[in-house]
């Protein structure tokens, strides 16, 4: 047997350069690049190996470990989960900083390979710098925090153990049902240890991303359920995009007339102007989609996990005899809502349904009903976006309206937290499958800027916008430096409203009186009142190297956004928004969301909120 003597780290990097995915006849590098911040625990192992393989394994330097995972997730999502990035860190805080990003990746079923350094396997010195000592278990390190947020976890305590672990890692990264964060914890002494590796370990491997066909019996049951329905509704989730099933969904909607609502992850599955597209569903959904949900007799979930926002905390689907049909690649999600499962790849399942339903359509009166409702909702969107007064400070909705008038099918909008996800889900007119990139599975503040870098790396010819509020910006602006260093032409739009606007509104609605949500000076009595803090986020972005355009009015903002879109380097547009939303108030929530309210309280707002809570919660039902 031919062998090659390499360190464990060198062997791992060489192995990664020779792994590929294949789907529908197209082949992609599975691990296309590595992000890293070096310290003790990875600088002499993985760092040295990446230096040796610089031509085959591109390297990106990050500023924050969590942000590096976000960038890798953005890359994987834009790549359709067919390519991923690896992330390497030192031991200790470098490794634990991965946990939030890993959870986000796993919640959203997006592949990322985590390579944290770990303490010495041989324990020549114990404890070492940054080691957490656990008195009851000598084999535990802080990296064990990554176990519950990883789809696969292994600690490589001997060089030869890398062989089965690396193969298992690739299997999970390329598995459409199981993918997420994959962690290979690498003790620093093992990384640098040499071993005679079988040359077969380094041969090119192609991992097929399966398109599982539906079971014939489940398909027959699904067809019977659809044919028996009078008011069916499709709920398109992120699985439509992951499977590249958008065209198959359009063909089913064209053939049957079934309306299509979308979750946050599924928005853009149909173009906004497709006749069957009725917009977002759930707490942040449109009036059109939510009314259809309330009267549906069959809900066809495609690639959705039915989060509480989608189901309005189980208060949305109110028809007494409503039933669910769940097309999903995972049985775990396929059986939710007591639904009839159709376990299959989304595209394969939709194509099979379309063929089996040939000649069947929903009643014409149903089509006329949702068509008219959709037209009325579009009028509300137009009103929210209206910018009739060019010399006033814009509202958040007007910012979206100006972007709506500027972008084409090619642009990508990225957001994750605050009040923007709700406004975007209700109002944004998605023009292409990859345009709407709102991470709402974990809704992680700080995701937007690093994710925009990952998206831009995956799609260098597309304009990429990171939409961030001031609260989100303050969480994680540091990857601006990475964008500047690599000259990645992301467009960051900072909307300054001097506080946590979204959670402030929620606080007010549940009797919390906006406590602790505004950025204000603290008065001697402990209250936060007065003028906003003198924090200049535009100056901060400029200090990190980004070109910044300040906009004060609607007219300024229109020009600034156009200038940013045309820029060939990283550019920031900064605007203070009208917090009262007096010009174009957003449409209110069209469905409920369960946030428990204090059952006993002395303050009147909380007492009132509890009465409203009890009214809503009484409408919740278990779907059985």
Coordinates of C-alpha atoms in Angstrom, one line a residue:
X1 CA 0.0 0.0 0.0
X2 CA 1.4 3.4 -1.0
X3 CA 1.5 5.9 1.8
X4 CA 2.4 9.5 2.2
X5 CA 3.9 10.9 5.5
X6 CA 2.1 14.1 6.5
X7 CA 0.9 15.7 9.7
X8 CA -2.7 15.2 10.6
X9 CA -3.5 18.8 9.7
X10 CA -1.8 18.5 6.4
X11 CA -3.7 15.3 5.6
X12 CA -7.0 16.9 6.5
X13 CA -6.5 19.9 4.3
X14 CA -5.3 17.7 1.4
X15 CA -8.3 15.4 1.9
X16 CA -10.7 18.4 1.8
X17 CA -9.3 19.7 -1.5
X18 CA -10.4 16.5 -3.1
X19 CA -14.0 16.2 -2.0
X20 CA -16.9 17.0 -4.4
X21 CA -20.7 17.0 -4.5
X22 CA -22.8 16.1 -7.5
X23 CA -26.5 16.7 -8.3
X24 CA -28.3 16.7 -11.6
X25 CA -25.1 16.1 -13.5
X26 CA -23.3 19.1 -12.0
X27 CA -20.1 18.7 -9.9
X28 CA -19.0 21.2 -7.2
X29 CA -16.1 21.4 -4.7
X30 CA -17.6 20.4 -1.3
X31 CA -15.3 22.5 0.9
X32 CA -14.4 25.4 -1.3
X33 CA -12.4 27.6 1.2
X34 CA -11.4 27.9 4.8
X35 CA -12.0 30.8 7.2
X36 CA -9.6 31.2 10.1
X37 CA -8.4 33.2 13.1
X38 CA -5.2 31.8 14.4
X39 CA -4.0 31.3 18.0
X40 CA -2.5 28.5 20.0
X41 CA -4.3 25.4 19.1
X42 CA -4.4 25.9 15.3
X43 CA -1.6 28.2 14.2
X44 CA 1.1 25.5 14.0
X45 CA -1.2 22.7 12.8
X46 CA -4.0 23.8 10.5
X47 CA -2.4 27.2 9.9
X48 CA 0.8 25.6 8.6
X49 CA -1.2 23.1 6.5
X50 CA -3.2 25.8 4.9
X51 CA 0.0 27.7 4.1
X52 CA 1.3 24.6 2.2
X53 CA -2.0 24.1 0.3
X54 CA -2.6 27.8 -0.6
X55 CA -3.1 27.1 -4.3
X56 CA -5.7 24.4 -3.6
X57 CA -7.5 25.7 -0.5
X58 CA -8.4 29.4 -0.6
X59 CA -8.1 31.1 2.8
X60 CA -10.2 34.0 4.2
X61 CA -9.1 35.9 7.3
X62 CA -11.9 36.7 9.7
X63 CA -12.2 39.0 12.7
X64 CA -14.7 37.2 14.9
X65 CA -15.3 33.4 15.1
X66 CA -19.1 33.6 15.1
X67 CA -19.0 35.9 12.1
X68 CA -16.8 33.5 10.2
X69 CA -19.5 30.8 10.6
X70 CA -22.1 33.3 9.4
X71 CA -20.1 34.1 6.3
X72 CA -19.7 30.3 5.7
X73 CA -23.5 29.9 6.1
X74 CA -24.2 32.7 3.7
X75 CA -21.9 31.1 1.1
X76 CA -23.5 27.6 1.6
X77 CA -27.1 29.0 1.2
X78 CA -26.2 31.0 -1.9
X79 CA -24.5 27.9 -3.3
X80 CA -27.6 25.8 -2.9
X81 CA -25.9 23.7 -0.2
X82 CA -23.7 22.1 -2.8
X83 CA -20.5 23.8 -1.6
X84 CA -19.5 24.8 1.9
X85 CA -16.7 26.5 3.8
X86 CA -14.6 25.3 6.7
X87 CA -13.9 27.5 9.8
X88 CA -10.8 27.0 12.0
X89 CA -10.2 28.5 15.4
X90 CA -7.8 28.3 18.3
X91 CA -8.8 26.5 21.5
X92 CA -10.8 28.1 24.4
X93 CA -12.8 31.3 23.5
X94 CA -12.0 30.9 19.8
X95 CA -13.8 27.6 19.9
X96 CA -16.7 28.6 22.1
X97 CA -17.4 31.6 19.9
X98 CA -18.4 29.1 17.2
X99 CA -21.5 27.9 19.1
X100 CA -24.0 30.5 18.0
X101 CA -23.0 30.2 14.4
X102 CA -23.1 26.5 14.6
X103 CA -26.6 26.6 16.0
X104 CA -27.7 28.9 13.2
X105 CA -26.3 26.6 10.6
X106 CA -27.9 23.5 12.1
X107 CA -31.3 25.1 12.6
X108 CA -31.3 26.2 9.0
X109 CA -30.0 22.9 7.6
X110 CA -27.0 24.6 6.0
X111 CA -23.6 22.9 5.8
X112 CA -20.5 24.3 7.5
X113 CA -17.3 22.4 8.6
X114 CA -16.0 23.6 12.0
X115 CA -12.3 22.8 12.9
X116 CA -11.7 24.2 16.4
X117 CA -8.4 23.6 18.1
X118 CA -8.5 21.5 21.2
X119 CA -6.4 20.8 24.3
X120 CA -3.5 18.3 24.1
X121 CA -4.7 14.7 23.6
X122 CA -1.5 13.3 25.3
X123 CA -1.8 15.8 28.2
X124 CA 1.9 16.6 28.6
X125 CA 0.9 19.7 30.5
X126 CA -2.5 19.9 32.2
X127 CA -4.1 22.4 32.3
X128 CA -2.9 24.4 29.3
X129 CA -3.7 28.0 28.5
X130 CA -7.5 28.5 28.1
X131 CA -8.3 25.0 29.2
X132 CA -11.5 24.4 31.1
X133 CA -10.8 21.9 33.9
X134 CA -13.8 19.5 34.5
X135 CA -13.1 17.6 37.8
X136 CA -15.4 14.7 37.0
X137 CA -14.2 14.1 33.4
X138 CA -10.7 14.4 32.0
X139 CA -11.8 14.0 28.4
X140 CA -14.2 17.0 28.3
X141 CA -13.2 20.4 26.9
X142 CA -15.1 23.5 26.0
X143 CA -15.5 22.1 22.5
X144 CA -18.1 19.8 23.9
X145 CA -20.4 22.8 23.9
X146 CA -20.6 22.2 20.1
X147 CA -22.1 18.7 20.4
X148 CA -25.8 19.7 20.7
X149 CA -25.5 22.3 17.9
X150 CA -23.7 20.0 15.5
X151 CA -25.1 17.3 13.1
X152 CA -21.9 15.4 13.6
X153 CA -19.2 15.8 16.2
X154 CA -15.9 14.0 16.7
X155 CA -12.6 14.6 18.5
X156 CA -9.6 13.4 16.7
X157 CA -7.3 12.0 19.5
X158 CA -5.1 9.9 17.1
X159 CA -4.0 10.7 13.6
X160 CA -5.5 7.5 12.1
X161 CA -8.9 8.4 13.7
X162 CA -9.2 11.2 11.1
X163 CA -9.9 8.7 8.3
X164 CA -13.3 7.5 9.4
X165 CA -14.2 10.8 11.0
X166 CA -13.4 12.8 7.8
X167 CA -15.5 10.5 5.7
X168 CA -18.4 10.7 8.1
X169 CA -18.1 14.5 8.1
X170 CA -18.4 14.6 4.3
X171 CA -21.3 12.3 4.4
X172 CA -23.3 14.6 6.7
X173 CA -22.3 17.8 5.0
X174 CA -23.6 16.4 1.7
X175 CA -26.8 14.8 3.1
X176 CA -29.9 16.9 2.2
X177 CA -31.8 15.6 5.2
X178 CA -29.1 15.7 7.9
X179 CA -26.8 18.6 6.9
X180 CA -25.8 21.4 9.3
X181 CA -22.8 22.2 11.4
X182 CA -20.2 19.4 11.4
X183 CA -17.4 19.7 14.0
X184 CA -14.0 17.9 14.0
X185 CA -12.3 19.0 17.2
X186 CA -8.5 18.9 16.7
X187 CA -6.2 18.6 19.7
X188 CA -3.2 20.8 19.0
X189 CA -0.6 18.0 19.5
X190 CA -2.5 15.6 17.1
X191 CA -2.6 18.3 14.4
X192 CA 1.2 18.5 14.3
X193 CA 1.8 14.7 14.6
X194 CA 3.0 12.9 11.5
X195 CA 1.5 9.6 10.2
X196 CA 1.9 7.4 7.1
X197 CA -1.4 8.0 5.3
X198 CA -2.7 5.6 2.7
X199 CA -2.7 7.3 -0.6
X200 CA -6.3 6.1 -1.2
X201 CA -7.4 8.5 1.5
X202 CA -6.6 11.4 -0.8
X203 CA -8.3 10.2 -4.0
X204 CA -11.1 12.3 -5.4
X205 CA -14.5 11.5 -4.0
X206 CA -17.8 12.6 -5.3
X207 CA -20.7 12.7 -2.8
X208 CA -24.1 12.4 -4.5
X209 CA -26.7 14.8 -3.2
X210 CA -29.7 12.5 -3.4
X211 CA -33.1 13.3 -4.9
X212 CA -35.2 10.8 -3.0
X213 CA -38.4 9.8 -4.9
X214 CA -41.7 9.6 -3.1
X215 CA -43.0 6.2 -1.9
X216 CA -45.8 5.1 -4.3
X217 CA -48.3 4.5 -1.5
X218 CA -47.6 7.9 0.1
X219 CA -47.9 9.6 -3.3
X220 CA -51.2 7.9 -4.0
X221 CA -52.5 9.0 -0.6
X222 CA -51.3 12.6 -1.3
X223 CA -53.1 12.6 -4.6
X224 CA -56.3 11.5 -3.1
X225 CA -56.0 14.2 -0.4
X226 CA -55.5 16.9 -3.0
X227 CA -58.3 15.8 -5.3
X228 CA -60.7 15.8 -2.3
X229 CA -59.8 19.3 -1.3
X230 CA -61.8 22.4 -2.3
X231 CA -59.5 25.0 -0.7
X232 CA -56.0 23.7 -0.7
X233 CA -53.0 25.9 0.2
X234 CA -49.3 25.3 -0.4
X235 CA -46.9 26.5 2.2
X236 CA -43.5 26.8 0.6
X237 CA -40.5 26.5 3.0
X238 CA -36.8 26.7 2.6
X239 CA -36.7 23.1 1.3
X240 CA -38.0 24.4 -2.0
X241 CA -34.8 26.5 -2.4
X242 CA -32.5 23.8 -1.1
X243 CA -33.8 21.4 -3.6
X244 CA -33.8 24.0 -6.5
X245 CA -37.5 23.1 -6.8
X246 CA -38.8 26.5 -7.8
X247 CA -39.6 25.6 -11.3
X248 CA -41.4 22.4 -10.2
X249 CA -43.4 24.4 -7.8
X250 CA -44.4 26.9 -10.5
X251 CA -45.5 24.1 -12.8
X252 CA -47.7 22.6 -10.1
X253 CA -49.3 26.0 -9.3
X254 CA -49.8 26.6 -13.0
X255 CA -51.4 23.2 -13.6
X256 CA -53.7 23.2 -10.5
X257 CA -54.3 26.8 -9.5
X258 CA -53.4 26.0 -5.9
X259 CA -52.2 29.3 -4.2
X260 CA -48.7 29.4 -2.7
X261 CA -47.8 31.1 0.5
X262 CA -44.2 31.2 1.8
X263 CA -42.3 31.0 5.0
X264 CA -39.4 33.3 5.6
X265 CA -37.0 30.7 4.3
X266 CA -39.3 29.9 1.4
X267 CA -40.0 33.4 0.1
X268 CA -39.1 33.8 -3.5
X269 CA -40.1 30.2 -4.3
X270 CA -42.5 31.9 -6.8
X271 CA -41.9 35.4 -8.2
X272 CA -44.0 37.9 -6.4
X273 CA -46.0 38.6 -9.6
X274 CA -46.9 34.9 -10.3
X275 CA -50.7 34.7 -10.2
X276 CA -50.6 31.9 -7.5
X277 CA -48.1 33.7 -5.2
X278 CA -50.0 35.1 -2.2
X279 CA -47.0 36.2 -0.1
X280 CA -45.7 35.4 3.3
X281 CA -47.7 33.3 5.8
X282 CA -48.1 33.5 9.6
X283 CA -47.4 36.2 12.1
X284 CA -45.5 38.3 9.6
X285 CA -47.5 37.2 6.6
X286 CA -49.9 38.9 4.3
X287 CA -53.6 39.3 4.9
X288 CA -54.2 37.3 1.7
X289 CA -52.1 34.3 2.8
X290 CA -53.3 34.3 6.3
X291 CA -57.0 34.4 5.4
X292 CA -56.5 31.5 3.0
X293 CA -54.8 29.6 5.8
X294 CA -57.8 30.2 8.1
X295 CA -60.2 28.7 5.6
X296 CA -58.0 26.0 4.0
X297 CA -59.2 22.4 4.2
X298 CA -55.8 21.0 3.1
X299 CA -52.4 22.6 3.8
X300 CA -49.6 21.2 1.6
X301 CA -46.3 22.0 3.4
X302 CA -43.3 21.7 1.0
X303 CA -39.9 21.8 2.8
X304 CA -41.2 23.6 5.9
X305 CA -40.7 22.8 9.6
X306 CA -43.8 24.7 10.7
X307 CA -42.2 27.1 13.1
X308 CA -44.4 29.1 15.5
X309 CA -44.2 32.2 13.2
X310 CA -45.6 30.1 10.3
X311 CA -48.5 28.6 12.3
X312 CA -49.1 31.7 14.4
X313 CA -48.4 29.5 17.4
X314 CA -51.0 27.0 16.3
X315 CA -53.8 29.5 15.9
X316 CA -53.8 30.1 12.2
X317 CA -55.3 27.0 10.6
X318 CA -58.8 27.1 12.0
X319 CA -61.0 25.1 9.7
X320 CA -62.3 22.3 12.0
X321 CA -61.5 19.5 9.5
X322 CA -58.3 20.9 8.1
X323 CA -55.7 18.3 7.2
X324 CA -52.0 18.5 6.4
X325 CA -49.9 17.0 3.6
X326 CA -46.2 17.4 4.2
X327 CA -43.7 16.9 1.4
X328 CA -40.3 16.9 3.1
X329 CA -37.0 15.2 2.8
X330 CA -36.9 14.4 6.5
X331 CA -39.5 12.2 8.2
X332 CA -39.1 14.3 11.4
X333 CA -40.7 17.3 9.6
X334 CA -42.9 15.2 7.3
X335 CA -45.0 14.0 10.3
X336 CA -45.6 17.4 11.9
X337 CA -49.1 18.8 12.4
X338 CA -50.3 15.2 12.4
X339 CA -49.9 15.4 8.6
X340 CA -49.9 12.8 5.9
X341 CA -46.2 12.4 5.1
X342 CA -44.7 12.5 1.6
X343 CA -41.1 11.9 2.3
X344 CA -39.1 12.9 -0.7
X345 CA -36.9 15.5 -2.3
X346 CA -39.0 18.6 -2.9
X347 CA -38.4 18.7 -6.6
X348 CA -38.9 15.0 -7.1
X349 CA -42.1 15.1 -5.0
X350 CA -43.6 18.2 -6.7
X351 CA -42.9 16.7 -10.2
X352 CA -44.6 13.5 -9.1
X353 CA -47.6 15.3 -7.7
X354 CA -48.0 17.4 -10.9
X355 CA -48.0 14.4 -13.1
X356 CA -50.4 12.4 -10.9
X357 CA -52.8 15.4 -10.7
X358 CA -53.0 15.9 -14.4
X359 CA -56.3 17.6 -15.4
X360 CA -57.3 18.5 -11.8
X361 CA -57.7 22.2 -10.8
X362 CA -59.1 24.1 -7.9
X363 CA -62.6 25.7 -8.4
X364 CA -62.4 28.8 -10.5
X365 CA -64.2 30.8 -7.8
X366 CA -61.3 30.0 -5.4
X367 CA -58.8 31.4 -7.9
X368 CA -60.9 34.6 -8.4
X369 CA -61.1 35.0 -4.6
X370 CA -57.4 34.9 -3.9
X371 CA -56.6 36.9 -7.1
X372 CA -58.8 39.8 -5.9
X373 CA -57.4 39.6 -2.3
X374 CA -53.8 39.7 -3.7
X375 CA -54.5 42.8 -5.8
X376 CA -55.9 44.5 -2.7
X377 CA -52.8 43.6 -0.7
X378 CA -50.5 45.0 -3.4
X379 CA -52.3 48.3 -3.0
X380 CA -51.4 48.3 0.7
X381 CA -47.8 47.6 -0.3
X382 CA -47.8 50.5 -2.7
X383 CA -49.2 52.8 0.1
X384 CA -46.5 51.7 2.6
X385 CA -43.7 52.3 0.0
X386 CA -45.0 55.7 -1.1
X387 CA -42.5 58.5 -1.2
X388 CA -44.5 61.5 -2.1
X389 CA -42.5 63.9 0.1
X390 CA -38.9 63.8 -1.0
X391 CA -37.5 66.2 1.6
X392 CA -38.5 64.4 4.7
X393 CA -36.8 61.8 6.8
X394 CA -37.7 58.3 5.4
X395 CA -39.5 55.6 7.3
X396 CA -38.1 52.0 7.3
X397 CA -40.8 51.0 4.8
X398 CA -39.8 53.8 2.5
X399 CA -36.3 52.5 2.6
X400 CA -37.6 49.2 1.4
X401 CA -39.7 50.9 -1.2
X402 CA -36.7 52.8 -2.7
X403 CA -34.8 49.5 -2.8
X404 CA -37.8 47.8 -4.5
X405 CA -37.7 50.5 -7.2
X406 CA -33.9 50.1 -7.7
X407 CA -33.1 46.4 -7.7
X408 CA -33.4 43.8 -10.4
X409 CA -33.6 40.0 -10.4
X410 CA -29.9 39.9 -9.7
X411 CA -29.8 41.7 -6.3
X412 CA -29.7 39.8 -3.0
X413 CA -31.1 41.2 0.2
X414 CA -29.9 39.9 3.5
X415 CA -31.4 40.4 6.9
X416 CA -32.0 38.4 10.1
X417 CA -33.3 40.3 13.1
X418 CA -35.3 43.3 14.3
X419 CA -38.4 44.7 12.8
X420 CA -37.0 44.3 9.2
X421 CA -37.8 40.6 8.9
X422 CA -41.5 41.3 9.5
X423 CA -41.7 44.2 7.1
X424 CA -39.7 42.2 4.4
X425 CA -41.9 39.1 4.8
X426 CA -45.1 41.1 4.4
X427 CA -44.0 43.5 1.7
X428 CA -40.9 42.6 -0.2
X429 CA -41.5 41.7 -3.9
X430 CA -39.1 38.8 -4.5
X431 CA -38.0 38.7 -8.1
X432 CA -35.8 35.6 -8.1
X433 CA -35.2 32.5 -6.0
X434 CA -32.0 33.7 -4.4
X435 CA -32.9 37.4 -3.9
X436 CA -34.6 37.1 -0.5
X437 CA -32.1 36.0 2.1
X438 CA -33.7 36.4 5.5
X439 CA -32.2 34.1 8.2
X440 CA -35.2 33.6 10.5
X441 CA -34.7 30.1 11.7
X442 CA -32.3 31.4 14.4
X443 CA -32.9 35.1 13.8
X444 CA -29.4 36.0 14.8
X445 CA -28.5 39.6 15.3
X446 CA -25.1 40.3 13.7
X447 CA -25.6 37.8 10.9
X448 CA -26.2 40.2 8.0
X449 CA -22.8 41.8 7.4
X450 CA -20.7 38.5 7.5
X451 CA -23.4 36.6 5.6
X452 CA -23.3 39.2 2.8
X453 CA -19.6 38.5 2.4
X454 CA -20.2 34.8 2.1
X455 CA -23.0 35.4 -0.5
X456 CA -20.8 37.8 -2.5
X457 CA -18.1 35.2 -2.6
X458 CA -20.6 32.6 -3.9
X459 CA -22.1 35.1 -6.4
X460 CA -19.5 37.7 -7.2
X461 CA -21.5 39.2 -10.1
X462 CA -24.7 39.9 -8.0
X463 CA -25.2 43.1 -6.0
X464 CA -25.5 42.0 -2.3
X465 CA -27.3 44.2 0.3
X466 CA -26.9 43.8 4.0
X467 CA -29.9 45.5 5.7
X468 CA -29.1 46.2 9.4
X469 CA -30.6 48.2 12.2
X470 CA -28.5 49.9 14.8
X471 CA -29.0 47.2 17.3
X472 CA -27.8 44.5 14.9
X473 CA -24.9 46.6 13.6
X474 CA -23.6 47.1 17.2
X475 CA -23.6 43.3 17.6
X476 CA -21.0 42.5 14.9
X477 CA -19.7 45.1 12.6
X478 CA -16.1 43.9 12.5
X479 CA -16.3 41.9 9.3
X480 CA -16.5 45.2 7.5
X481 CA -12.7 45.0 7.8
X482 CA -12.8 41.7 6.0
X483 CA -14.9 43.2 3.2
X484 CA -12.5 46.1 2.9
X485 CA -9.4 43.9 3.0
X486 CA -10.7 41.6 0.2
X487 CA -12.5 44.4 -1.7
X488 CA -15.8 42.6 -1.6
X489 CA -18.4 45.0 -2.9
X490 CA -21.1 44.4 -0.4
X491 CA -23.6 47.2 0.2
X492 CA -24.4 47.8 3.9
X493 CA -27.5 49.8 4.7
X494 CA -27.6 51.0 8.3
X495 CA -31.1 52.1 9.5
X496 CA -30.7 54.1 12.7
X497 CA -33.7 54.3 15.0
X498 CA -31.8 54.6 18.3
X499 CA -32.9 51.4 20.0
X500 CA -34.2 47.9 19.7
X501 CA -37.4 48.9 17.8
X502 CA -38.7 45.4 17.2
X503 CA -38.4 44.1 20.7
X504 CA -39.5 47.5 22.0
X505 CA -42.8 47.1 20.1
X506 CA -43.1 43.6 21.4
X507 CA -42.4 44.8 25.0
X508 CA -45.1 47.3 24.7
X509 CA -47.6 44.8 23.4
X510 CA -47.0 42.4 26.3
X511 CA -47.0 44.9 29.1
X512 CA -43.3 45.5 29.3
X513 CA -43.6 49.2 28.5
X514 CA -40.5 49.2 26.3
X515 CA -38.3 48.7 29.3
X516 CA -34.6 48.4 28.4
X517 CA -35.1 48.7 24.6
X518 CA -34.2 52.3 23.8
X519 CA -30.7 53.8 23.6
X520 CA -31.1 56.8 26.0
X521 CA -29.1 58.3 28.8
X522 CA -29.8 57.0 32.3
X523 CA -31.4 59.5 34.7
X524 CA -30.6 59.6 38.4
X525 CA -33.8 57.8 39.2
X526 CA -32.7 54.8 37.0
X527 CA -35.0 55.5 34.1
X528 CA -33.7 55.9 30.5
X529 CA -35.0 59.1 29.1
X530 CA -33.9 62.1 27.1
X531 CA -32.0 62.5 23.8
X532 CA -30.6 59.6 21.9
X533 CA -27.0 58.6 22.7
X534 CA -24.4 60.5 20.6
X535 CA -23.3 57.3 18.8
X536 CA -22.2 57.8 15.2
X537 CA -22.5 54.5 13.4
X538 CA -21.6 56.0 10.1
X539 CA -18.3 57.3 11.5
X540 CA -17.7 53.8 13.0
X541 CA -18.2 52.1 9.6
X542 CA -15.9 54.7 8.0
X543 CA -13.3 54.0 10.7
X544 CA -13.3 50.3 9.7
X545 CA -12.4 51.3 6.2
X546 CA -15.8 51.4 4.5
X547 CA -16.9 54.1 2.2
X548 CA -20.0 55.7 3.8
X549 CA -22.8 57.8 2.2
X550 CA -25.0 59.6 4.6
X551 CA -28.6 60.2 3.6
X552 CA -31.0 62.5 5.5
X553 CA -34.1 62.7 3.3
X554 CA -36.0 60.4 0.9
X555 CA -34.4 62.2 -2.0
X556 CA -30.9 61.7 -0.5
X557 CA -31.5 58.1 0.1
X558 CA -32.7 57.4 -3.4
X559 CA -29.4 58.8 -4.8
X560 CA -27.3 57.1 -2.1
X561 CA -28.8 53.7 -2.8
X562 CA -28.2 54.0 -6.6
X563 CA -24.6 55.1 -5.9
X564 CA -24.0 52.2 -3.6
X565 CA -25.4 49.7 -6.1
X566 CA -23.0 51.0 -8.8
X567 CA -20.0 50.9 -6.5
X568 CA -17.2 48.4 -7.2
X569 CA -16.1 48.3 -3.5
X570 CA -17.7 47.9 -0.1
X571 CA -20.1 50.8 0.5
X572 CA -22.3 51.8 3.4
X573 CA -25.5 53.8 3.2
X574 CA -26.4 55.4 6.6
X575 CA -29.9 56.8 7.2
X576 CA -31.8 57.8 10.3
X577 CA -35.3 56.6 9.9
X578 CA -38.6 58.1 11.1
X579 CA -39.3 56.1 14.2
X580 CA -43.0 57.0 14.5
X581 CA -43.9 55.6 11.0
X582 CA -46.3 58.5 10.6
X583 CA -45.8 58.7 6.8
X584 CA -46.5 55.1 5.9
X585 CA -47.4 52.9 8.9
X586 CA -46.7 49.2 8.3
X587 CA -49.7 46.9 8.0
X588 CA -50.3 45.3 11.4
X589 CA -49.7 41.7 12.2
X590 CA -52.2 39.5 10.4
X591 CA -51.9 36.6 12.9
X592 CA -50.9 36.1 16.5
X593 CA -47.6 35.0 18.0
X594 CA -47.4 33.5 21.5
X595 CA -45.2 35.4 23.9
X596 CA -46.4 34.6 27.4
X597 CA -47.5 37.6 29.5
X598 CA -47.2 37.9 33.3
X599 CA -50.2 36.1 34.8
X600 CA -50.2 38.5 37.8
X601 CA -49.0 42.1 37.7
X602 CA -49.7 45.5 39.4
X603 CA -49.0 47.7 36.4
X604 CA -52.1 48.4 34.2
X605 CA -50.3 47.7 30.8
X606 CA -49.4 44.2 31.9
X607 CA -52.9 43.5 33.3
X608 CA -54.4 44.6 30.0
X609 CA -51.9 42.6 28.0
X610 CA -52.7 39.5 29.9
X611 CA -56.4 39.8 29.1
X612 CA -55.5 40.0 25.4
X613 CA -53.1 37.1 25.7
X614 CA -55.8 34.9 27.3
X615 CA -58.2 35.8 24.4
X616 CA -55.7 34.7 21.8
X617 CA -54.4 31.6 23.5
X618 CA -58.0 30.2 23.8
X619 CA -58.0 29.9 20.0
X620 CA -54.9 27.5 20.0
X621 CA -55.6 24.0 18.9
X622 CA -53.7 20.7 18.6
X623 CA -53.8 19.3 15.1
X624 CA -54.3 15.6 15.6

